[in-house]
mmCIF file of C-alpha atoms in Angstrom:
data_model
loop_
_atom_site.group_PDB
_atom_site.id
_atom_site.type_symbol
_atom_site.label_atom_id
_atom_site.label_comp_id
_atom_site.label_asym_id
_atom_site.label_seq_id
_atom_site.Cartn_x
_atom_site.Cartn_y
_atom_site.Cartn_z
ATOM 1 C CA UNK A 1 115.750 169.386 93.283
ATOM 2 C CA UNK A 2 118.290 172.151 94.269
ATOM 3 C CA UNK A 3 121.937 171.950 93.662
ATOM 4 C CA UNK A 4 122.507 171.630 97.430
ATOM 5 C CA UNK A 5 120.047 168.403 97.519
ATOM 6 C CA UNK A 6 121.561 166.564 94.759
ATOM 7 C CA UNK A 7 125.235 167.146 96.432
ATOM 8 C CA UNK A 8 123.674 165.175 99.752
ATOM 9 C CA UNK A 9 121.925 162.721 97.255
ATOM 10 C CA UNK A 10 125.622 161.805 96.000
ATOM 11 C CA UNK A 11 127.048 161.791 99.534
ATOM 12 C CA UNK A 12 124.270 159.220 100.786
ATOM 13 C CA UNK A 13 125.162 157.029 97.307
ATOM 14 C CA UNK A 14 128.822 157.578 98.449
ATOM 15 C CA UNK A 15 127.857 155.688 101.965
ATOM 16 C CA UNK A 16 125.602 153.596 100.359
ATOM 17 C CA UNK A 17 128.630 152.268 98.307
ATOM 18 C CA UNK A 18 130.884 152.435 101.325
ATOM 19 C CA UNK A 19 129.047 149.503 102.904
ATOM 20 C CA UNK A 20 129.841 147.546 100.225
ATOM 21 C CA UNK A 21 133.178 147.199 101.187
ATOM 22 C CA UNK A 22 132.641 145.199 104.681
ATOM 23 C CA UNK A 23 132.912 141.460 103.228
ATOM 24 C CA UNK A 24 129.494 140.381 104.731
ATOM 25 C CA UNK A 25 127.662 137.865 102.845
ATOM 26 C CA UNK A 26 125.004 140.048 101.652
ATOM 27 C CA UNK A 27 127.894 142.413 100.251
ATOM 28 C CA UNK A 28 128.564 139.680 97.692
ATOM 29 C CA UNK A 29 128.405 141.408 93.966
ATOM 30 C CA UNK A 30 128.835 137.595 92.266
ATOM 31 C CA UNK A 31 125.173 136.746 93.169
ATOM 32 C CA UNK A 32 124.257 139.755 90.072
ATOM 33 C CA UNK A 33 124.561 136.203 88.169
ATOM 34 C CA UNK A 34 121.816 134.386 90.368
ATOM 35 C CA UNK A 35 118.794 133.691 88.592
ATOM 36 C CA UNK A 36 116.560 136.837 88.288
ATOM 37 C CA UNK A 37 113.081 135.755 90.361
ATOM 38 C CA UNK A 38 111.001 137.944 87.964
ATOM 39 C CA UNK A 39 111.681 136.517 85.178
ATOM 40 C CA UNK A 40 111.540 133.013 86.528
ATOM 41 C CA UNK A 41 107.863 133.722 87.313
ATOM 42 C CA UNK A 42 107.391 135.413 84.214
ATOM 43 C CA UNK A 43 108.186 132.114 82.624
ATOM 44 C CA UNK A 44 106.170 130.269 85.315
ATOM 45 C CA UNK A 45 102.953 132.573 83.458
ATOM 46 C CA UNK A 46 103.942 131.087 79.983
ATOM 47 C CA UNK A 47 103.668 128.232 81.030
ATOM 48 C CA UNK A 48 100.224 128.235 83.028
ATOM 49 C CA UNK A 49 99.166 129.835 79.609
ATOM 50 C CA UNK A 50 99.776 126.986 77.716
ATOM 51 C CA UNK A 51 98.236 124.662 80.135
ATOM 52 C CA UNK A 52 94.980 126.894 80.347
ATOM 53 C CA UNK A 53 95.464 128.434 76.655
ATOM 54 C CA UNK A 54 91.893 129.585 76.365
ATOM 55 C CA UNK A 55 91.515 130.842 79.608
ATOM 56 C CA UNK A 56 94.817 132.764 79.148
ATOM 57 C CA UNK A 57 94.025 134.299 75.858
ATOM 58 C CA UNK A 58 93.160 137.661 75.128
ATOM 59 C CA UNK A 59 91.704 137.640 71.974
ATOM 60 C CA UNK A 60 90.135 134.887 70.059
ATOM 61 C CA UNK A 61 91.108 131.445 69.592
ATOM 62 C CA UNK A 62 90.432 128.920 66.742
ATOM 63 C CA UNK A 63 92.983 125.818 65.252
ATOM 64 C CA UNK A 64 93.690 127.835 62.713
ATOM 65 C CA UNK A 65 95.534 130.447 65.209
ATOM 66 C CA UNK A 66 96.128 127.269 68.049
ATOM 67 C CA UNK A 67 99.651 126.409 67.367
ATOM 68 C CA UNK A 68 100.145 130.158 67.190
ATOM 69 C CA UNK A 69 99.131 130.904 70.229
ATOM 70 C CA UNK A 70 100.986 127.887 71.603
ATOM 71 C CA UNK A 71 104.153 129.443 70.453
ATOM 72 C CA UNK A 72 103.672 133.043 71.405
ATOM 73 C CA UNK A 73 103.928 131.800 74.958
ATOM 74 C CA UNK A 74 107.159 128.602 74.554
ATOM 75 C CA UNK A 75 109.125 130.767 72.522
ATOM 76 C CA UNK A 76 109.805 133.795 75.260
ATOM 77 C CA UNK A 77 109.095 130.827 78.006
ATOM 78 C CA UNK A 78 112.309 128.622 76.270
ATOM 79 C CA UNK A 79 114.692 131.547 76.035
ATOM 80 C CA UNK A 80 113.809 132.752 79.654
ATOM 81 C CA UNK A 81 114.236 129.354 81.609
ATOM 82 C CA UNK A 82 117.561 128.417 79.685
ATOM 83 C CA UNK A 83 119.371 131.521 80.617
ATOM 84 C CA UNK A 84 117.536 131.154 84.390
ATOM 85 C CA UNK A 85 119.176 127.604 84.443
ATOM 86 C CA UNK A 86 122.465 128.339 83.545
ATOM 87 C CA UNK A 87 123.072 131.200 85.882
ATOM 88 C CA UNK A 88 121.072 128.844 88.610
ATOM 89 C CA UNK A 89 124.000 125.898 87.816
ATOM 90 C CA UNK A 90 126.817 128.210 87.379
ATOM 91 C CA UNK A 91 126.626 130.116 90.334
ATOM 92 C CA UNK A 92 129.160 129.653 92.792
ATOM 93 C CA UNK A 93 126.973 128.137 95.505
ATOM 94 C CA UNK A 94 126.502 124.722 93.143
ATOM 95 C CA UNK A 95 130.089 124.423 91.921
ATOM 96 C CA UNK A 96 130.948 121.205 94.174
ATOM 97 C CA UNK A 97 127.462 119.910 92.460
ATOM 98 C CA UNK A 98 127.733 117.459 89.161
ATOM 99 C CA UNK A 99 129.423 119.466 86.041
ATOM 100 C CA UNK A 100 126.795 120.171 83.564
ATOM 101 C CA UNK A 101 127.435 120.190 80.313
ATOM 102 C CA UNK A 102 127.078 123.652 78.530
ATOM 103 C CA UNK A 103 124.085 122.294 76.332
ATOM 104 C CA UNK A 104 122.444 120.946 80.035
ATOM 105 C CA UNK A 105 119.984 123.998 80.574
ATOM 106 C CA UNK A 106 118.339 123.813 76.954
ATOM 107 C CA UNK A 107 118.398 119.801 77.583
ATOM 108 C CA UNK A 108 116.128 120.047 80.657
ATOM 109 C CA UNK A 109 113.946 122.944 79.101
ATOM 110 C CA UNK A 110 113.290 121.301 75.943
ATOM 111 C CA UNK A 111 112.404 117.906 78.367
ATOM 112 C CA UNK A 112 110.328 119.789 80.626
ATOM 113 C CA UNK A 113 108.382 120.937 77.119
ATOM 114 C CA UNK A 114 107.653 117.557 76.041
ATOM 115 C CA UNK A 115 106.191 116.945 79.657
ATOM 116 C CA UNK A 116 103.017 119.596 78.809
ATOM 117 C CA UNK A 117 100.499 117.236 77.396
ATOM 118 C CA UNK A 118 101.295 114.982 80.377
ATOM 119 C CA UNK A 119 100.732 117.732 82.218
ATOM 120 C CA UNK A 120 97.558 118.598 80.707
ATOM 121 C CA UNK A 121 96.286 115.471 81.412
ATOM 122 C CA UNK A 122 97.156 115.466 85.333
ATOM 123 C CA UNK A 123 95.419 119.277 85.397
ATOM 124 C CA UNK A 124 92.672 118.715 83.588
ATOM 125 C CA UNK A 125 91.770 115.235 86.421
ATOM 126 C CA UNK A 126 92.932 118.257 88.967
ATOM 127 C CA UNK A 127 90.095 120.379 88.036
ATOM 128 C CA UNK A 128 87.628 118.096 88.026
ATOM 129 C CA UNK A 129 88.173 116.647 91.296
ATOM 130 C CA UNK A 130 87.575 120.151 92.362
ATOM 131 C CA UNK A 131 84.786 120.436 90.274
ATOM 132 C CA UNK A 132 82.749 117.406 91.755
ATOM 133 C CA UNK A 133 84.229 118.256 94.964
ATOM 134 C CA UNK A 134 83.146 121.416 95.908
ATOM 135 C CA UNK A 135 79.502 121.566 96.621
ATOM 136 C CA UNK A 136 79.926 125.344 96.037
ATOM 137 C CA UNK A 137 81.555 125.058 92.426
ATOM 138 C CA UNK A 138 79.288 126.742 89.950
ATOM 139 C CA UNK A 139 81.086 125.634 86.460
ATOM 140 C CA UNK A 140 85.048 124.817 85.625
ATOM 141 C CA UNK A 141 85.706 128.128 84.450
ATOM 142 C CA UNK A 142 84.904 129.424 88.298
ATOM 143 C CA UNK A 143 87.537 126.862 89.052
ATOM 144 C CA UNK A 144 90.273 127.631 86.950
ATOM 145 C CA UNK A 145 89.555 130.873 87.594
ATOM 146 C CA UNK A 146 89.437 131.865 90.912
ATOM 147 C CA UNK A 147 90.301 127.856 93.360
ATOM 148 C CA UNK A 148 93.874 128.727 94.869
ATOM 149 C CA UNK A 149 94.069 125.134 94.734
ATOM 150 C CA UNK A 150 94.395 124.829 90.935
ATOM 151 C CA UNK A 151 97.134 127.874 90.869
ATOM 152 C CA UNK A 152 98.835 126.208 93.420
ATOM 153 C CA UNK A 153 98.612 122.648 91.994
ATOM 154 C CA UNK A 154 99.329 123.919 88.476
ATOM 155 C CA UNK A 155 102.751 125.575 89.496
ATOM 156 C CA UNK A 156 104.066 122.697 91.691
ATOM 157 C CA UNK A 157 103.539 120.062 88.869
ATOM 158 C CA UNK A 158 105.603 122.580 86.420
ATOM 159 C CA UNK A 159 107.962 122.800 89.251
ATOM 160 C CA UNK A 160 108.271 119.282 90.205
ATOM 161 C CA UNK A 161 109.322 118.175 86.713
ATOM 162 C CA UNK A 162 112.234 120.462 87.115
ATOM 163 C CA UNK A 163 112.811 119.307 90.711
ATOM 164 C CA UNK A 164 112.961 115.653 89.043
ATOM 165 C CA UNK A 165 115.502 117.055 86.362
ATOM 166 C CA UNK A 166 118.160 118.157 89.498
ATOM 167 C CA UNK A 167 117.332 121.648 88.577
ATOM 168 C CA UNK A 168 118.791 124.195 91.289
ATOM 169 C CA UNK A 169 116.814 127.300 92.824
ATOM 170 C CA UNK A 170 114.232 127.688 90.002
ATOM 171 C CA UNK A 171 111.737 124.544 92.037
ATOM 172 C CA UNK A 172 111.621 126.660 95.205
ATOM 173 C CA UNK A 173 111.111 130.126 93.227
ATOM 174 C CA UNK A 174 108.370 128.868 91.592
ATOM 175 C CA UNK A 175 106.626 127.061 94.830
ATOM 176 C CA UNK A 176 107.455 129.984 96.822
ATOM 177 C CA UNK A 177 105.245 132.224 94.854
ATOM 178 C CA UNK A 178 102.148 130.343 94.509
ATOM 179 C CA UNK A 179 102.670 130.171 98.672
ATOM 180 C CA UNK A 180 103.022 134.041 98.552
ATOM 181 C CA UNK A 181 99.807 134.177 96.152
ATOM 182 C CA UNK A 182 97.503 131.131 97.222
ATOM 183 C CA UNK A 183 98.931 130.752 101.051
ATOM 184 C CA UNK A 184 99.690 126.406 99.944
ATOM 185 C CA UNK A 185 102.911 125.974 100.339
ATOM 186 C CA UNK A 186 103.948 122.252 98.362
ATOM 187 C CA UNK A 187 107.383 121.651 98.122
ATOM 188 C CA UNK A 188 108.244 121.069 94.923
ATOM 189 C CA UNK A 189 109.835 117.461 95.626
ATOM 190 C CA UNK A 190 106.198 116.198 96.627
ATOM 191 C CA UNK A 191 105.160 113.440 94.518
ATOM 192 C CA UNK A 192 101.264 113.995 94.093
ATOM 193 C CA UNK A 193 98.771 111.833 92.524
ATOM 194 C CA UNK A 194 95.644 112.882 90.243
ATOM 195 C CA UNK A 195 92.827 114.362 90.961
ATOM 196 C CA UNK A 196 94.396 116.260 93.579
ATOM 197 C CA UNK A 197 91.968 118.990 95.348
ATOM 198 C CA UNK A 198 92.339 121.486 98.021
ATOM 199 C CA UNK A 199 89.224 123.415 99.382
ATOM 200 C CA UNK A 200 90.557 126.418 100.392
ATOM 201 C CA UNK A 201 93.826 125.729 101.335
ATOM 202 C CA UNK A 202 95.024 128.538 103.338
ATOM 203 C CA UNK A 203 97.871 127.489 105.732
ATOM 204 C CA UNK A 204 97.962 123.788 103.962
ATOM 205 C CA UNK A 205 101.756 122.596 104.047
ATOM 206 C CA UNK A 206 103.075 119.691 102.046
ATOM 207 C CA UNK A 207 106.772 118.398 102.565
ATOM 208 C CA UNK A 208 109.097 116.976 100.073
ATOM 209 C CA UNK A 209 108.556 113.821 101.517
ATOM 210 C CA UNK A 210 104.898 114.089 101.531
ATOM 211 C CA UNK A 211 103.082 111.664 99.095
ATOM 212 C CA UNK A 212 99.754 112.013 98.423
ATOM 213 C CA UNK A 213 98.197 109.423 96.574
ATOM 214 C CA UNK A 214 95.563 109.509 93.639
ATOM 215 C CA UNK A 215 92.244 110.927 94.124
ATOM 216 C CA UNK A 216 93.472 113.199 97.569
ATOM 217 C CA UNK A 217 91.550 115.582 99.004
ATOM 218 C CA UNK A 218 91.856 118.282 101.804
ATOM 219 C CA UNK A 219 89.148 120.237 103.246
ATOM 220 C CA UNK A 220 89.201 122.341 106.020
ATOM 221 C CA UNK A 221 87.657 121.118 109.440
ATOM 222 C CA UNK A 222 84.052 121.725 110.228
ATOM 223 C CA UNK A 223 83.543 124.766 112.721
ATOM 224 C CA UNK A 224 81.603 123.560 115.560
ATOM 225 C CA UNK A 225 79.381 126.798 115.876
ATOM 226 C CA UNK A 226 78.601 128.446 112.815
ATOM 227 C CA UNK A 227 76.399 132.020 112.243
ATOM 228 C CA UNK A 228 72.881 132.556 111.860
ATOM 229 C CA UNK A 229 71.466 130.727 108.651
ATOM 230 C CA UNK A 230 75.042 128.867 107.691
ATOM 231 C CA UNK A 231 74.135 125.580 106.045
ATOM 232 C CA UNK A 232 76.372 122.215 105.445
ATOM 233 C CA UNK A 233 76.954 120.746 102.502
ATOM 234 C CA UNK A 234 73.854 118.558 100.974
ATOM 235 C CA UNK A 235 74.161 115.155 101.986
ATOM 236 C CA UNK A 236 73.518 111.796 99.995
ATOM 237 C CA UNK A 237 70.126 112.863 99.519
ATOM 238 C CA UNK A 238 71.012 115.603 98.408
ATOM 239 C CA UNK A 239 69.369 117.835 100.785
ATOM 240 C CA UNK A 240 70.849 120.546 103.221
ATOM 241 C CA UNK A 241 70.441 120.643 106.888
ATOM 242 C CA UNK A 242 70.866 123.186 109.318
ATOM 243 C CA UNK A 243 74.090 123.331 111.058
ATOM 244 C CA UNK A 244 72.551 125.196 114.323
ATOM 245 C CA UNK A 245 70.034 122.239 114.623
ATOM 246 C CA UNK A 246 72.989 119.397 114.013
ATOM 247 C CA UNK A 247 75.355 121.373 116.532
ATOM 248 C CA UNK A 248 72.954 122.698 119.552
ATOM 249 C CA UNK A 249 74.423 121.004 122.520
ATOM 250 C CA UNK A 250 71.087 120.098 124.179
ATOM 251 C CA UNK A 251 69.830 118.865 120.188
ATOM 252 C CA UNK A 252 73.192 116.269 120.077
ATOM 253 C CA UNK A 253 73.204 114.893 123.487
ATOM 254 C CA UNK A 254 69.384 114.873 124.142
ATOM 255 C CA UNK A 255 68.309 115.756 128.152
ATOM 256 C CA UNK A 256 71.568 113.594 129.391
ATOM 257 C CA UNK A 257 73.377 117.030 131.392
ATOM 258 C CA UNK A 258 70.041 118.042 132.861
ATOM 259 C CA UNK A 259 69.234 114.222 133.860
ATOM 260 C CA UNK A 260 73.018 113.507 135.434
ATOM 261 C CA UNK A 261 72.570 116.631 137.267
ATOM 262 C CA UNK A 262 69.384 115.720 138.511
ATOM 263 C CA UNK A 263 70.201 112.290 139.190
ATOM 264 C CA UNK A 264 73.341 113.931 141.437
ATOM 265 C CA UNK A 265 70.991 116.090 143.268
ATOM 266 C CA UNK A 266 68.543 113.396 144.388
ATOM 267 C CA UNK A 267 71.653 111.027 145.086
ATOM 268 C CA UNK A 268 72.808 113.656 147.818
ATOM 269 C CA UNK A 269 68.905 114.724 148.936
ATOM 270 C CA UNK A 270 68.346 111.032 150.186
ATOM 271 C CA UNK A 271 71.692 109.540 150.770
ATOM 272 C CA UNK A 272 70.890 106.622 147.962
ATOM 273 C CA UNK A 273 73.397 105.055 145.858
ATOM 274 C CA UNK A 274 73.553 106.387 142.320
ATOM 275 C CA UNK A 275 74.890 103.388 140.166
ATOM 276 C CA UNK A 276 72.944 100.339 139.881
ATOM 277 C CA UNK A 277 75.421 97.807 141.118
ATOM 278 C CA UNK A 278 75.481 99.829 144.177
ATOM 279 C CA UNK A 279 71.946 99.721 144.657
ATOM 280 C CA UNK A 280 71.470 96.381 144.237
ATOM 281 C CA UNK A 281 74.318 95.585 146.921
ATOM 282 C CA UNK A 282 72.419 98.000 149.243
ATOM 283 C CA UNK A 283 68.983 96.139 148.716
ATOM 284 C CA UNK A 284 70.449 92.597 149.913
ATOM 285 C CA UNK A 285 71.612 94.427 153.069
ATOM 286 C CA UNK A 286 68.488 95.758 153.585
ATOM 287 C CA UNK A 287 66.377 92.958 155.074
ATOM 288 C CA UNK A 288 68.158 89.539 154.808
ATOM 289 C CA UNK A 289 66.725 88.658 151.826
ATOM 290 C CA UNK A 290 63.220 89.278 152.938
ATOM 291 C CA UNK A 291 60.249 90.151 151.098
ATOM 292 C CA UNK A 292 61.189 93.632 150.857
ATOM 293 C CA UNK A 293 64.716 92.865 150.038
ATOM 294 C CA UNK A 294 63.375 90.607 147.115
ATOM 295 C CA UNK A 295 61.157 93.093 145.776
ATOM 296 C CA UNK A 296 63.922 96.024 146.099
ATOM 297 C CA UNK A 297 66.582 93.300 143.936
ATOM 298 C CA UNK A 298 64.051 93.024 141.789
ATOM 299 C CA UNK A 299 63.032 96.529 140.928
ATOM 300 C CA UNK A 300 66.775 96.778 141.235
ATOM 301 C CA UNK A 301 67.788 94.179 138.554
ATOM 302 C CA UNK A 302 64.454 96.111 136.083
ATOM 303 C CA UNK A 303 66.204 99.416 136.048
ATOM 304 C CA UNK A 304 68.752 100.154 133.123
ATOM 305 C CA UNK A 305 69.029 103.870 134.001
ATOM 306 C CA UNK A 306 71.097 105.474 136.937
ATOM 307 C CA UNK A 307 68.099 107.756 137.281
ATOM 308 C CA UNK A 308 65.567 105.200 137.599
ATOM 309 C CA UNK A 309 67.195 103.168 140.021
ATOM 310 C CA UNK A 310 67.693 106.621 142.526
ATOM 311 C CA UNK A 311 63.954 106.664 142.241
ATOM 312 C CA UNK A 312 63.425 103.397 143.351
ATOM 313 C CA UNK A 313 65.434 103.511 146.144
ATOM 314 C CA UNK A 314 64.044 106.516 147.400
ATOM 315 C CA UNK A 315 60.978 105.417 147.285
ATOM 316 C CA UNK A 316 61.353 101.759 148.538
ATOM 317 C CA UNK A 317 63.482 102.624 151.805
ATOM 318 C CA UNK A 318 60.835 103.954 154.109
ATOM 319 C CA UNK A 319 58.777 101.332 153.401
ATOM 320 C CA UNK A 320 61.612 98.653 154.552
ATOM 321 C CA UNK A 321 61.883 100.390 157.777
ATOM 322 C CA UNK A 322 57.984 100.369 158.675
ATOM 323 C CA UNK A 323 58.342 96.764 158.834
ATOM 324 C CA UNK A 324 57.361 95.568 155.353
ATOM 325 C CA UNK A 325 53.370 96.479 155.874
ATOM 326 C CA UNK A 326 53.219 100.924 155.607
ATOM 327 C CA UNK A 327 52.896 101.963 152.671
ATOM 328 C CA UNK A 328 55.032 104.902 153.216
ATOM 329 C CA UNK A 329 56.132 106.618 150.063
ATOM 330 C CA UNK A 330 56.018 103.240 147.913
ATOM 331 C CA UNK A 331 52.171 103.583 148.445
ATOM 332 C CA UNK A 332 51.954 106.811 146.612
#
């Protein structure tokens, strides 16, 4: 970069620094002592690696090197969330909140530590619900793995235990970026049960005051049409069926469109009633309770089906008005 360039470089920092100066709220230099958000979720990853040490190690792992391993990730995870704490409760937005005490921040981290084998316990019911819950689940490591559901489920139980503690700003970092990373966004004041599973998950939202009891589980809604050669999940047989051949309109309500459309056409064609009750008012009209009148009631009183009963009276009617005798269309 030429002389020139670096002399407009220092007149745009000049500016730059200029707009400092306005008062706005985003001008404010006191929030440089807000807790950093990278290194919050840098701390958030020491502690999923505890939770899921073999799955988080790099190299081998044996009890000989366990509670090594275990400490290579609470060591850097206990000095990271105490200083994270104490700028969260010291900042000047939480100064009309409770005093803490200036040993408060290692109080709730150390607490928070002795949580983990709790933790362990709920995450461990966590996966298997997903496990046995997901037709599509090929082994727990696929789960832990790669099912949003456990990253998200994993970082709001961390985060709730802080939430629970009266823990400012860090809760809603944490929650916020398993929404960015798994698109569930749980509130970190939600009080969840075990065994909790999401299938997929994507747009899911659970409020504080959302709780979801023991053994939960959300899935996403059936689609109604589904591609060429999509299946649904085996059923308690075990077997899988076809969506197209559950969901084909004609397949789940049998003939009954065609049939009230017919039924409507011959209603208007011959100027017959097209519900029963009406048909069997029209054949006591008919002839004064006559032979023919009897034998229309009763053919009328037989029929259970709107269609059969518009056959019956078209077919009975002329032969009412030749005087009981033709045969007329009834003869056919």
């Amino acid at each position: 970069m030429t002389i020139h360039r670096l002399g407009e470089l220092e007149n745009v920092i000049g500016q730059v620094a200029a707009s400092y100066e306005a008062g706005r709220l985003i001008d404010s230099l006191s929030s440089a002592q807000l807790p950093n958000k990278r290194q919050v979720i840098e701390s958030l990853g020491h502690l999923k690696g505890v939770m899921y040490l073999g799955y988080y190690a790099t190299g081998t792992l044996d009890e000989s090197k366990l509670r090594f391993a275990i400490a290579s990730h609470l060591y850097p995870a206990c000095e990271t969330l105490v200083e994270q704490i104490r700028r969260a409760a010291s900042y000047e937005g939480f100064r009309t909140a409770t005093p803490r005490e200036a040993e408060w921040p290692e109080t709730v981290t150390l607490a928070l530590f002795r949580k983990i084998p709790a933790l362990r316990a709920l995450l461990s019911k966590d996966v298997l619900a997903a496990f046995q819950g997901d037709p599509a689940a090929n082994s727990v490591e696929e789960v832990i793995f790669s099912y949003p559901s456990i990253e998200a489920i994993t970082t709001h139980r961390i985060a709730h235990e802080l939430y629970r503690e009266g823990v400012p700003m860090l809760p809603r970092i944490m929650s916020e970026h398993a929404h960015e990373v798994t698109g569930i966004d749980i509130h970190p004041g939600a009080s969840i049960g075990e065994s909790f599973f999401i299938d997929h998950g994507t747009g899911v939202v659970i409020g504080e005051t959302c709780v979801p009891g023991g053994h939960a589980r959300r899935t996403e809604p059936r689609p109604r049409r589904v591609g060429r050669g999509h299946q649904a999940p085996p059923d308690h047989r075990g077997q899988r069926h076809d969506l197209r051949r559950r969901d084909h309109p004609r397949r789940q309500h049998g003939d009954r469109p065609r049939l009230d459309h017919r039924r409507q056409r011959v209603a208007r064609r011959v100027g017959a009633p097209e519900q029963p009750h009406q048909l069997r008012a029209a054949a006591g009209a008919l002839s004064g309770g006559g032979s023919c009148g009897r034998r229309v009631a009763r053919s009328a009183g037989a029929v259970l089906r709107p269609v059969s009963a518009v056959a019956c009276s078209s077919a009975i009617r002329p032969a009412c008005h030749a005087g009981g005798g033709g045969r007329g269309r009834a003869g056919r």
